[in-house]
mmCIF file of C-alpha atoms in Angstrom:
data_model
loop_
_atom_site.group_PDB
_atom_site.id
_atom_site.type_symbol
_atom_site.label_atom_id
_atom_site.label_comp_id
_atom_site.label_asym_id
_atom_site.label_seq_id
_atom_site.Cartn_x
_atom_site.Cartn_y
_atom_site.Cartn_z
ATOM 1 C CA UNK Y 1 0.000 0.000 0.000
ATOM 2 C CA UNK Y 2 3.055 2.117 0.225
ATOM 3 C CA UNK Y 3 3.978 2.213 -3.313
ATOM 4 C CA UNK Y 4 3.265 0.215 -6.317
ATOM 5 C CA UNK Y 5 6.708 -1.070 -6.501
ATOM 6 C CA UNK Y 6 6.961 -2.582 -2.931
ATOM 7 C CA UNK Y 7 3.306 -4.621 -4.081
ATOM 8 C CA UNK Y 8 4.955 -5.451 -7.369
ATOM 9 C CA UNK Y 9 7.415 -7.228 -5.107
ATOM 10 C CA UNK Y 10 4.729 -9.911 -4.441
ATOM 11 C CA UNK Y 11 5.189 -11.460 -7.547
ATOM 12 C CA UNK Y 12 8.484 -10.789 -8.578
ATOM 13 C CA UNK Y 13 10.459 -11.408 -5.292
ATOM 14 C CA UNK Y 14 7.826 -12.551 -2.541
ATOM 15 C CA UNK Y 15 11.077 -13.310 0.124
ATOM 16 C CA UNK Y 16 12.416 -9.673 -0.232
ATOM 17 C CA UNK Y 17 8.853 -8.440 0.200
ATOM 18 C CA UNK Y 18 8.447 -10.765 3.462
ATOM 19 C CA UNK Y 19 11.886 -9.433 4.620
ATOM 20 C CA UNK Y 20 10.964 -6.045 4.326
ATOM 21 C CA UNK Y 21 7.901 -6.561 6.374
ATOM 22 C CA UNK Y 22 9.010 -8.905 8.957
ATOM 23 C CA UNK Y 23 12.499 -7.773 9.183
ATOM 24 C CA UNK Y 24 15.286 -9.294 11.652
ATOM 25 C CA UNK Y 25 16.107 -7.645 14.665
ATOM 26 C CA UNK Y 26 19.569 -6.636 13.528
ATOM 27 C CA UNK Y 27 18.214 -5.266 9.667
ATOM 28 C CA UNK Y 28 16.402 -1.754 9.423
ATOM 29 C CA UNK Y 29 14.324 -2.520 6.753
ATOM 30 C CA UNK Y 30 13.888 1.158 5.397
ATOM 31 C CA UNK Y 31 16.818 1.783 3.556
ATOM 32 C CA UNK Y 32 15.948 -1.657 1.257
ATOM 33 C CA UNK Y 33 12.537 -0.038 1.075
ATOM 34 C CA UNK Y 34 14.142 3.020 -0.105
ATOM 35 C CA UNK Y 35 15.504 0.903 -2.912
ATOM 36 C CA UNK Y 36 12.655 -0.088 -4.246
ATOM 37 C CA UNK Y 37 10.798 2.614 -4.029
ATOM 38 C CA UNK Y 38 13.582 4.560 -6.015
ATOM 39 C CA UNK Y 39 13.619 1.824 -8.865
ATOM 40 C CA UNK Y 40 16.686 0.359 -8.219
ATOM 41 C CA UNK Y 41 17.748 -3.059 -8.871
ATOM 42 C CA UNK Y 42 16.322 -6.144 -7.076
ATOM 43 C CA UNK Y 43 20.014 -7.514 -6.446
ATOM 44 C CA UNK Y 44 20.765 -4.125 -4.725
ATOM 45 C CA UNK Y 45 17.520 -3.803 -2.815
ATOM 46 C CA UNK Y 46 17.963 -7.523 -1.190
ATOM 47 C CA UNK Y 47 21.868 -6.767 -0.931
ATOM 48 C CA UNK Y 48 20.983 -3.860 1.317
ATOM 49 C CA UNK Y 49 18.279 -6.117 3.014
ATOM 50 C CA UNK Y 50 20.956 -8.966 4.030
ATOM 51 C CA UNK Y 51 18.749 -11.545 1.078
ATOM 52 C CA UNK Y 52 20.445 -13.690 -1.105
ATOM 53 C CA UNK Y 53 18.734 -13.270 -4.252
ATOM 54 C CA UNK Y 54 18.531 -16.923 -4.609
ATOM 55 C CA UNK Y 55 15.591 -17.070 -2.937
ATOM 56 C CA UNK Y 56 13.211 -15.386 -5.320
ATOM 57 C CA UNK Y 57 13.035 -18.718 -6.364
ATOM 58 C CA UNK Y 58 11.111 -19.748 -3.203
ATOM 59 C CA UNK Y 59 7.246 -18.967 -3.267
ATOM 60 C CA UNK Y 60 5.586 -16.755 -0.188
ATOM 61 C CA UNK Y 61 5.003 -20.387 1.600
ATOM 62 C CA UNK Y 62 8.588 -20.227 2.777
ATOM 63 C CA UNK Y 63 8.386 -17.574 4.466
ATOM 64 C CA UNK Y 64 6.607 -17.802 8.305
ATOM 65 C CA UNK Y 65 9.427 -16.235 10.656
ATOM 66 C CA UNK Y 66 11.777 -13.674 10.447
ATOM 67 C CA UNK Y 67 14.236 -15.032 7.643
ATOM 68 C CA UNK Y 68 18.062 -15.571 8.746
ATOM 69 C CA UNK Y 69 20.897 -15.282 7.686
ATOM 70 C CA UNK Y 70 21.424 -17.336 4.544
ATOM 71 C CA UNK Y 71 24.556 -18.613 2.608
ATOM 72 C CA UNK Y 72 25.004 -17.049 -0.393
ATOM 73 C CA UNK Y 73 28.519 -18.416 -1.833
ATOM 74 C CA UNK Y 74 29.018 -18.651 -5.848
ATOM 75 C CA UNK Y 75 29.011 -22.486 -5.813
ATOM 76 C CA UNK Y 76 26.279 -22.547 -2.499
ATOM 77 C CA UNK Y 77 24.190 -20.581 -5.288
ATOM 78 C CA UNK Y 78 25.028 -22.833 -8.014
ATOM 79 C CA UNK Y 79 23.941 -25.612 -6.205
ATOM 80 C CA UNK Y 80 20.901 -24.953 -3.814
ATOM 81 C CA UNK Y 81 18.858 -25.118 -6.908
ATOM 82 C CA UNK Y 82 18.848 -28.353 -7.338
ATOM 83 C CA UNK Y 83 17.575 -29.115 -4.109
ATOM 84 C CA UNK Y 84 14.693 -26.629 -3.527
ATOM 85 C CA UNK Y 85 11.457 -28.744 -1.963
ATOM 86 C CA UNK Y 86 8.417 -28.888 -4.126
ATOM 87 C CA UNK Y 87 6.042 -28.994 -1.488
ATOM 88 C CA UNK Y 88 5.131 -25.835 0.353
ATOM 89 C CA UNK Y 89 4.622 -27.777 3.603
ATOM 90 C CA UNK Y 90 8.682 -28.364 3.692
ATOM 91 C CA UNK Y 91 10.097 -25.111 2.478
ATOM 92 C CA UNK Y 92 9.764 -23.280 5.936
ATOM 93 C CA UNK Y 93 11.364 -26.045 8.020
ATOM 94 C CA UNK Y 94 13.782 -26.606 5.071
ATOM 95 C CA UNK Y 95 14.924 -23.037 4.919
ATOM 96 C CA UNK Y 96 15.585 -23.119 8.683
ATOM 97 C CA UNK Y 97 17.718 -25.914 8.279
ATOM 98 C CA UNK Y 98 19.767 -24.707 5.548
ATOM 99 C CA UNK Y 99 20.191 -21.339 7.538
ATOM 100 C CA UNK Y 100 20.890 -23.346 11.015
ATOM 101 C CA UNK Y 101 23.709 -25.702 9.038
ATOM 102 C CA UNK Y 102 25.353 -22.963 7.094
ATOM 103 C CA UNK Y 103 25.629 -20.854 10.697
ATOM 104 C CA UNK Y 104 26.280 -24.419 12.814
ATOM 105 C CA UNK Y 105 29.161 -25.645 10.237
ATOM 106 C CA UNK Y 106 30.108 -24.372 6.266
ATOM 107 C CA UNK Y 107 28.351 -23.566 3.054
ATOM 108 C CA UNK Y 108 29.012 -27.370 1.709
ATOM 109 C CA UNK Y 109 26.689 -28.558 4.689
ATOM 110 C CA UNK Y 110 24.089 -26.527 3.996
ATOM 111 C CA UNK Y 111 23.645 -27.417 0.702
ATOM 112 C CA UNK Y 112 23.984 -31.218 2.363
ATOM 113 C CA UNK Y 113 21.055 -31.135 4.452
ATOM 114 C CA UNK Y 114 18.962 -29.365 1.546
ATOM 115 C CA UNK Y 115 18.892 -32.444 -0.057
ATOM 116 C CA UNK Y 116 18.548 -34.855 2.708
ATOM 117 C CA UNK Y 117 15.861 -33.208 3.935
ATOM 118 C CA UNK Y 118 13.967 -33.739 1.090
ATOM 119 C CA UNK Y 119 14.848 -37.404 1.298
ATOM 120 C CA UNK Y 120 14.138 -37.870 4.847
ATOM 121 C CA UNK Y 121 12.106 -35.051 6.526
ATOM 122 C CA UNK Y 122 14.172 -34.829 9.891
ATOM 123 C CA UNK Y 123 15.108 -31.932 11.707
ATOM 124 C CA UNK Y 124 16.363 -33.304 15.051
ATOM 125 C CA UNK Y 125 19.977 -33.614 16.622
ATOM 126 C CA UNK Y 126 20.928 -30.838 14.481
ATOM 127 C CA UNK Y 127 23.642 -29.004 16.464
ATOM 128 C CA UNK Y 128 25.345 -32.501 17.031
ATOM 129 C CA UNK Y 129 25.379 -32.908 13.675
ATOM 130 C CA UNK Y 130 26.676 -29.596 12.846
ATOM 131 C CA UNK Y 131 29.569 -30.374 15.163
ATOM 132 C CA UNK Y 132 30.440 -33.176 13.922
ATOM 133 C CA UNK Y 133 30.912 -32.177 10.247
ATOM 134 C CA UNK Y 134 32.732 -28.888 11.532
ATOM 135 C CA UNK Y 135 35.074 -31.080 13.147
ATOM 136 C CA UNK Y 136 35.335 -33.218 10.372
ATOM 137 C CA UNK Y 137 37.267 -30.639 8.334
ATOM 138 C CA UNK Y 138 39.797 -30.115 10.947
ATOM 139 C CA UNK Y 139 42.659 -32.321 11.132
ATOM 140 C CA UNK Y 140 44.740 -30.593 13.567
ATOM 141 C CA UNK Y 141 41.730 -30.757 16.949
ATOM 142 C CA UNK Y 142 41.103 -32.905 19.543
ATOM 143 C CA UNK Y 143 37.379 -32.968 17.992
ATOM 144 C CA UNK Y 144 38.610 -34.609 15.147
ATOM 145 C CA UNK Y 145 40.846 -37.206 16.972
ATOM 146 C CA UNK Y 146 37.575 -38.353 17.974
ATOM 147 C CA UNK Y 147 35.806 -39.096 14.518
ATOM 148 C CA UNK Y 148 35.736 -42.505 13.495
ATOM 149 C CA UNK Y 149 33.644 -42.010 10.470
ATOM 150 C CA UNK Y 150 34.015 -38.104 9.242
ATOM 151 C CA UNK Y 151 31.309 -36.414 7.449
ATOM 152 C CA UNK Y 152 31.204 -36.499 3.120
ATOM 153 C CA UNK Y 153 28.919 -34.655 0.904
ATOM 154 C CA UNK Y 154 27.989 -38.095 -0.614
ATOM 155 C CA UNK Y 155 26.633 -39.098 3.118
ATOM 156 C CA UNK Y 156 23.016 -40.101 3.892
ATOM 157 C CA UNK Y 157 21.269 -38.746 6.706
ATOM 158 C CA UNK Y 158 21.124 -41.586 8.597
ATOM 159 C CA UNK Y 159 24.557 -42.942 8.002
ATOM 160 C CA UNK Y 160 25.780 -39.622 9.174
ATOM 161 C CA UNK Y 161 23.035 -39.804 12.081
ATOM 162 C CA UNK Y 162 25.192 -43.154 13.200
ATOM 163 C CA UNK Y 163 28.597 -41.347 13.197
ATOM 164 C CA UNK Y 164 27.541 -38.273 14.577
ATOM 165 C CA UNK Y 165 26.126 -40.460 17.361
ATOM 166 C CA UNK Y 166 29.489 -42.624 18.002
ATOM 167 C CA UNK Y 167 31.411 -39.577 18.048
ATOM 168 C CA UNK Y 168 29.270 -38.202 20.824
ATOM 169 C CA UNK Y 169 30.185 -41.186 22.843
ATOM 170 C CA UNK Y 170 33.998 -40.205 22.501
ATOM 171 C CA UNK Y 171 33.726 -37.140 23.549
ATOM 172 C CA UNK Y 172 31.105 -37.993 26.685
ATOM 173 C CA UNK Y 173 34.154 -41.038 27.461
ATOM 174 C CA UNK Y 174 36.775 -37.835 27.872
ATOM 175 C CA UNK Y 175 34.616 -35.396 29.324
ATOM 176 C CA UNK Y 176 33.413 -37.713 32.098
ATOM 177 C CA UNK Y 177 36.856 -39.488 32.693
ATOM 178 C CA UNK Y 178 39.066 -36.880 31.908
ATOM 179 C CA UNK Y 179 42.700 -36.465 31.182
ATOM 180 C CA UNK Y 180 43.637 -38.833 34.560
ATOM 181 C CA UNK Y 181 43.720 -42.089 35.822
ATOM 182 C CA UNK Y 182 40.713 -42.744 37.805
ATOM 183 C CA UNK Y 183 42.095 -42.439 41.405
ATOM 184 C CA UNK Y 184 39.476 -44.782 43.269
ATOM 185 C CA UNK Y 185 38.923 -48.291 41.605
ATOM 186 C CA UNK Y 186 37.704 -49.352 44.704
ATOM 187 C CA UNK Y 187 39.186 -52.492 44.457
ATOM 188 C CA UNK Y 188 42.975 -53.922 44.151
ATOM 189 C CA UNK Y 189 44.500 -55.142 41.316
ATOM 190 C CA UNK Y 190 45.586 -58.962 42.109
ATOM 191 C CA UNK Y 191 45.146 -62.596 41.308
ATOM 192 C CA UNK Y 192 43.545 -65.785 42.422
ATOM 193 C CA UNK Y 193 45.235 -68.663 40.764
ATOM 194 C CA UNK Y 194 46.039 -68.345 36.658
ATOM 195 C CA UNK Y 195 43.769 -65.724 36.426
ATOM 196 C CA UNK Y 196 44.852 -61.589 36.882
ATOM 197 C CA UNK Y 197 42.894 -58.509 37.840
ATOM 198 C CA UNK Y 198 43.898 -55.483 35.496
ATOM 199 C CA UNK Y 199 41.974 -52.121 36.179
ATOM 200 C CA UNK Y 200 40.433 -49.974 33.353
ATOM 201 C CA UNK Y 201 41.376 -46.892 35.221
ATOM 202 C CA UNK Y 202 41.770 -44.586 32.263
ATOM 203 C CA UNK Y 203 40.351 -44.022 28.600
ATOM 204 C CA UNK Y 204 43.565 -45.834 27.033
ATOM 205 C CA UNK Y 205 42.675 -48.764 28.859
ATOM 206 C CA UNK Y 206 38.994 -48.451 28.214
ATOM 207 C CA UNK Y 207 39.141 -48.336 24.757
ATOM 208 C CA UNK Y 208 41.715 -50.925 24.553
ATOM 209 C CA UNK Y 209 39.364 -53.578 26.262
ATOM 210 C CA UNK Y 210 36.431 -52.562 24.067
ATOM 211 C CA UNK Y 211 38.140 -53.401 20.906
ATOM 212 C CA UNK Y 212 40.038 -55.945 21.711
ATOM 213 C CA UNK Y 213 37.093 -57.868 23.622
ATOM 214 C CA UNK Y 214 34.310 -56.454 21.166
ATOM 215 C CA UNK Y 215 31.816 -54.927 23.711
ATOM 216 C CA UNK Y 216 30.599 -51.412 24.310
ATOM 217 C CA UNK Y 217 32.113 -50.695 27.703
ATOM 218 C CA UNK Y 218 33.477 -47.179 26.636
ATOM 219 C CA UNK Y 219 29.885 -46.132 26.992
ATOM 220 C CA UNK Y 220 29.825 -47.160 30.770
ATOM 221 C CA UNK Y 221 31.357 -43.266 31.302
ATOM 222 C CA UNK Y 222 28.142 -41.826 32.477
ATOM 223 C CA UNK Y 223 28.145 -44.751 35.495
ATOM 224 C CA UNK Y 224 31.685 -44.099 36.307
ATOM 225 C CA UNK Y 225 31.262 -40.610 36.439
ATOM 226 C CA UNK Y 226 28.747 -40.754 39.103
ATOM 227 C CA UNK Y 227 30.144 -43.397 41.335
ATOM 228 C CA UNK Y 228 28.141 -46.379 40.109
ATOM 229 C CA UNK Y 229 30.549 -48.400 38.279
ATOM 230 C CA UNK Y 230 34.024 -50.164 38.193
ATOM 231 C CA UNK Y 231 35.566 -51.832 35.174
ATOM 232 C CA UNK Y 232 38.726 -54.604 35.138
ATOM 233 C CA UNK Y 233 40.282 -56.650 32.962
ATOM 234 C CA UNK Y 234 40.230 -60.402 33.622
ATOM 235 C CA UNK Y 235 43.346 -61.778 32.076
ATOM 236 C CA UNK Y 236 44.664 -65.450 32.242
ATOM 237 C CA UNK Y 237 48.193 -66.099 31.305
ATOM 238 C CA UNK Y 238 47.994 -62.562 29.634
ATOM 239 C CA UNK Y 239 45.228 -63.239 27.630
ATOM 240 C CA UNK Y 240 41.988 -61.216 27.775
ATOM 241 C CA UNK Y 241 39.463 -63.701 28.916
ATOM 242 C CA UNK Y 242 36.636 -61.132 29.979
ATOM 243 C CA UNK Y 243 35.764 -57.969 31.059
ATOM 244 C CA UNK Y 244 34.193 -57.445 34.700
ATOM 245 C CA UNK Y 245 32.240 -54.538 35.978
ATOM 246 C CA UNK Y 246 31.578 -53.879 39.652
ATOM 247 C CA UNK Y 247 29.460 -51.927 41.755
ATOM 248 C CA UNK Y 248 26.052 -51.681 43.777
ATOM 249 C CA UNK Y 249 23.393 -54.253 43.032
ATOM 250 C CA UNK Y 250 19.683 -53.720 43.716
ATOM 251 C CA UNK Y 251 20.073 -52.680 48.008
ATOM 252 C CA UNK Y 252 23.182 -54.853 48.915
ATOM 253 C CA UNK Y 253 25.202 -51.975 50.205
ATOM 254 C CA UNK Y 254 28.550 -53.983 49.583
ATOM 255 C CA UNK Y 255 30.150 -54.048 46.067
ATOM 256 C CA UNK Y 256 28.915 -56.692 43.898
ATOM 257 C CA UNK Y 257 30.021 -58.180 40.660
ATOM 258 C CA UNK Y 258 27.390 -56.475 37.962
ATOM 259 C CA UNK Y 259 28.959 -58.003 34.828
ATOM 260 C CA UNK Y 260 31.494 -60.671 33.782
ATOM 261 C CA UNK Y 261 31.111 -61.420 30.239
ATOM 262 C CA UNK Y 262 33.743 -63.058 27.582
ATOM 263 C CA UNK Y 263 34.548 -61.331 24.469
ATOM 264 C CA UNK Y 264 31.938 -60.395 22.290
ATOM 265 C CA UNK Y 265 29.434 -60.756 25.425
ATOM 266 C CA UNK Y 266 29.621 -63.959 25.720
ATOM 267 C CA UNK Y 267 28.531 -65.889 29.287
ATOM 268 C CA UNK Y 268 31.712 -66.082 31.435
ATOM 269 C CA UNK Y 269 32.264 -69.699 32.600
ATOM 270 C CA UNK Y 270 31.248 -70.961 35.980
ATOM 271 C CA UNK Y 271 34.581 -71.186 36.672
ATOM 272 C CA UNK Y 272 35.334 -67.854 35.945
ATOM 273 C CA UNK Y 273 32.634 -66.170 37.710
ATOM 274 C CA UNK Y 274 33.953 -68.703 41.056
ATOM 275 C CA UNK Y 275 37.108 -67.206 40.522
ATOM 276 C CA UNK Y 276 36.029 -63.377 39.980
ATOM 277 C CA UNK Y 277 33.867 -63.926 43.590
ATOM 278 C CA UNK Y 278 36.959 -65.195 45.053
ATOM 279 C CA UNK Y 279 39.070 -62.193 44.226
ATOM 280 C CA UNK Y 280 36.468 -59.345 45.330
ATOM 281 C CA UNK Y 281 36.520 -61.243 48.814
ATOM 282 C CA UNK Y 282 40.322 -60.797 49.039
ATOM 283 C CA UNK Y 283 38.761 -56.992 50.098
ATOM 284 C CA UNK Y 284 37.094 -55.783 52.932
ATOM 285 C CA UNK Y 285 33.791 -55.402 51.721
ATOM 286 C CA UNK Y 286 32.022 -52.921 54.495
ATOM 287 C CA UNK Y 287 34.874 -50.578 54.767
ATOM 288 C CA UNK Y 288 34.541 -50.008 50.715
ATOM 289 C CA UNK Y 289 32.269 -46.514 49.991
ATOM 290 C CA UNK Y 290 31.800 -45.750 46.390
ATOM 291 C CA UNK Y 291 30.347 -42.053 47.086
ATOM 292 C CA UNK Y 292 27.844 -42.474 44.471
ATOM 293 C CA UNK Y 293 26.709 -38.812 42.810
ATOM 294 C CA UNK Y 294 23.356 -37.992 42.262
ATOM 295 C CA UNK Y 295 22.897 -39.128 38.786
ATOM 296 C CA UNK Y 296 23.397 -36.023 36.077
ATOM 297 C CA UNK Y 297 25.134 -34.201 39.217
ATOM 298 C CA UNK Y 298 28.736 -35.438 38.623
ATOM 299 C CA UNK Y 299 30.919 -32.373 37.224
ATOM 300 C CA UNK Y 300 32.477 -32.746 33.421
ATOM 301 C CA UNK Y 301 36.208 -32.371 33.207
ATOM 302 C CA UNK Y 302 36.701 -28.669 32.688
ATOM 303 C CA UNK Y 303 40.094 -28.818 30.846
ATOM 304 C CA UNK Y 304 38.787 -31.765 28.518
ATOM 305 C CA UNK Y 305 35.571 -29.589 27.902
ATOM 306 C CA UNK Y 306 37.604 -26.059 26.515
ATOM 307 C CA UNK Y 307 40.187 -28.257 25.083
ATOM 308 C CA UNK Y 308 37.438 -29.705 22.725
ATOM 309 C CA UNK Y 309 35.260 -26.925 21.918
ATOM 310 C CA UNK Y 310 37.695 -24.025 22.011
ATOM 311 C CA UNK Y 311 38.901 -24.045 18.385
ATOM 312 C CA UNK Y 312 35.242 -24.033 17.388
ATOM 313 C CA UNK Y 313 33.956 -20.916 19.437
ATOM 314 C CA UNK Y 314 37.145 -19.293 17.995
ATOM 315 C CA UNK Y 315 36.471 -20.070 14.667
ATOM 316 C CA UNK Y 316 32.660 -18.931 15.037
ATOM 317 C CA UNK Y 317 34.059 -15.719 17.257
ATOM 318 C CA UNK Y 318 31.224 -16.411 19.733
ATOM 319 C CA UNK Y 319 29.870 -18.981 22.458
ATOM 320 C CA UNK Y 320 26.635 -20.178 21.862
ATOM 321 C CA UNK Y 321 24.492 -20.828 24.927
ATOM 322 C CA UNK Y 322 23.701 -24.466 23.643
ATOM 323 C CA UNK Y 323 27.694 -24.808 23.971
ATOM 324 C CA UNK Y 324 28.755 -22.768 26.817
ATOM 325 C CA UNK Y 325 32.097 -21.943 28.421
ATOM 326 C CA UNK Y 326 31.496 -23.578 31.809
ATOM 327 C CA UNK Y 327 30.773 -27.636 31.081
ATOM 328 C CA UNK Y 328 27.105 -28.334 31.412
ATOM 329 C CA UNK Y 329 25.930 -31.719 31.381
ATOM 330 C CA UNK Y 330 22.499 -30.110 30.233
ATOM 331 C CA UNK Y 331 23.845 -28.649 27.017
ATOM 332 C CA UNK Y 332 25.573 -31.811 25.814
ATOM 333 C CA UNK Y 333 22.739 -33.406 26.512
ATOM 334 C CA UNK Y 334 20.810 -31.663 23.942
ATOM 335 C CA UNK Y 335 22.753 -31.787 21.491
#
């Protein structure tokens, strides 16, 4: 109602129009108004309006909140094209995305989840999976010691889902063990016949056991963390033979053998399990206090925590609240 050039915008640039009338907090939409008014060029109007004029391809269904800040590199442009949705019901959730990835990791990303949205409408776990592609393209963190599986362009959602996932559990193993040996096992190393006690006191020795015996206990972090678990190595003639945690059971207030499995989880022997017994009773049970933590209470290791995320809030020059400076349990979390 303005002027006749701002309604012409409807048709030939509904996202500039939209931007102009629910501007972001940080753009005064008046001087792009100006433009228009003026009869200037639509590439200068949206320039001065912070819009990429790629998205005058995108009809007003797009457009239902404030729109962000958008990529808008020479080969981003070349390439978002072919990934626009067709249906109207995706193109608002599917322009957040692309915004969220572009800010979260790179351009290449962005243009990523543009077309795996469209092949498998999902929007959750995003900031993990923003991390985890950052990291992916730096060879010289601690992040990206971590990867297993780093992040490609030729990726599917889910298979990139998976990794992001397993690299979450190496990062939760460091932050809750830290850079130290545990200092309580509880228990003594020892040995009761053929058969040898080894402790898995630090994330070395964790990860060591997991691969060589084939079992998952480098997620068992959270548990030692807070107090509620204990794992050893059960070794005969220096041969792994199975992996043993300890800890509380049910109410027995003395430590108690939990697990005792072979490789691959496979049921320990009766023997075996005769012989674990007979080595936690070489210890005097009721003196033993495991000081279990209140569970989510246990504090992250601060020096692992800004040694992992510091070259990304440097790179991004800012530290998001969903990734803050002081560790928070909460935050990862959500990721």
């Amino acid at each position: 109602m303005r002027h006749p050039h701002l309604a012409d915008l409807a048709l030939s640039f509904p996202a500039l129009l939209f931007a102009l009338a629910v501007p972001r907090p940080d753009v005064d939409p008046e001087r792009a108004i100006a433009c228009v008014i003026a009869g200037r060029p639509l590439a200068e109007a949206a320039a001065v309006a912070g819009l990429p004029l790629w998205l005058r391809k995108l009809p007003p269904e797009a457009f239902v909140r404030p729109i962000p800040p958008l990529p808008n590199g020479e080969l981003f442009r070349r390439q978002i094209g072919n990934h626009l949705p067709r249906s109207p019901k995706l193109m608002p959730t599917w322009l957040q995305l692309v915004a969220e990835m572009a800010a979260l990791a790179h351009e290449a990303a962005a243009v990523w989840i543009a077309r795996e949205y469209l092949r498998a409408p999902k929007r959750d776990h995003m900031h993990l999976l923003g991390l985890w592609i950052w990291f992916s393209g730096q060879p010289s963190c601690f992040g990206r010691e971590l990867i297993e599986r780093p992040w490609t362009p030729a990726m599917k959602l889910d298979a990139a889902r998976t990794a992001a996932f397993a690299w979450r559990a190496n990062t939760t193993l460091h932050l809750n063990i830290g850079q130290r040996p545990i200092r309580n096992m509880w228990l003594n190393p020892g040995r009761v016949g053929d058969y040898e006690f080894r402790p898995l006191d630090d994330i070395p020795a964790i990860v060591e056991e997991a691969v060589a015996m084939r079992n998952c206990v480098r997620t068992y972090d959270d548990d030692i963390a807070h107090n509620r678990s204990r794992l050893w190595s059960v070794r005969r003639n220096g041969e792994r033979v199975a992996t043993l945690e300890t800890g509380l059971h049910c109410h027995d207030p003395l430590l108690n053998i939990v697990q005792l499995e072979g490789p691959g989880n496979a049921a320990a022997p009766r023997e075996l399990w005769w012989i674990a017994r007979r080595w936690l009773h070489l210890h005097d049970l009721p003196q033993i206090e495991t000081g279990r933590i209140k569970w989510r209470q246990a504090p992250l290791d601060l020096a692992t925590w800004r040694r992992l995320w510091r070259p990304y809030w440097l790179a991004k020059r800012r530290i998001p609240d969903w990734l803050p400076l002081a560790p928070s349990r909460a935050a990862f979390a959500a990721l």
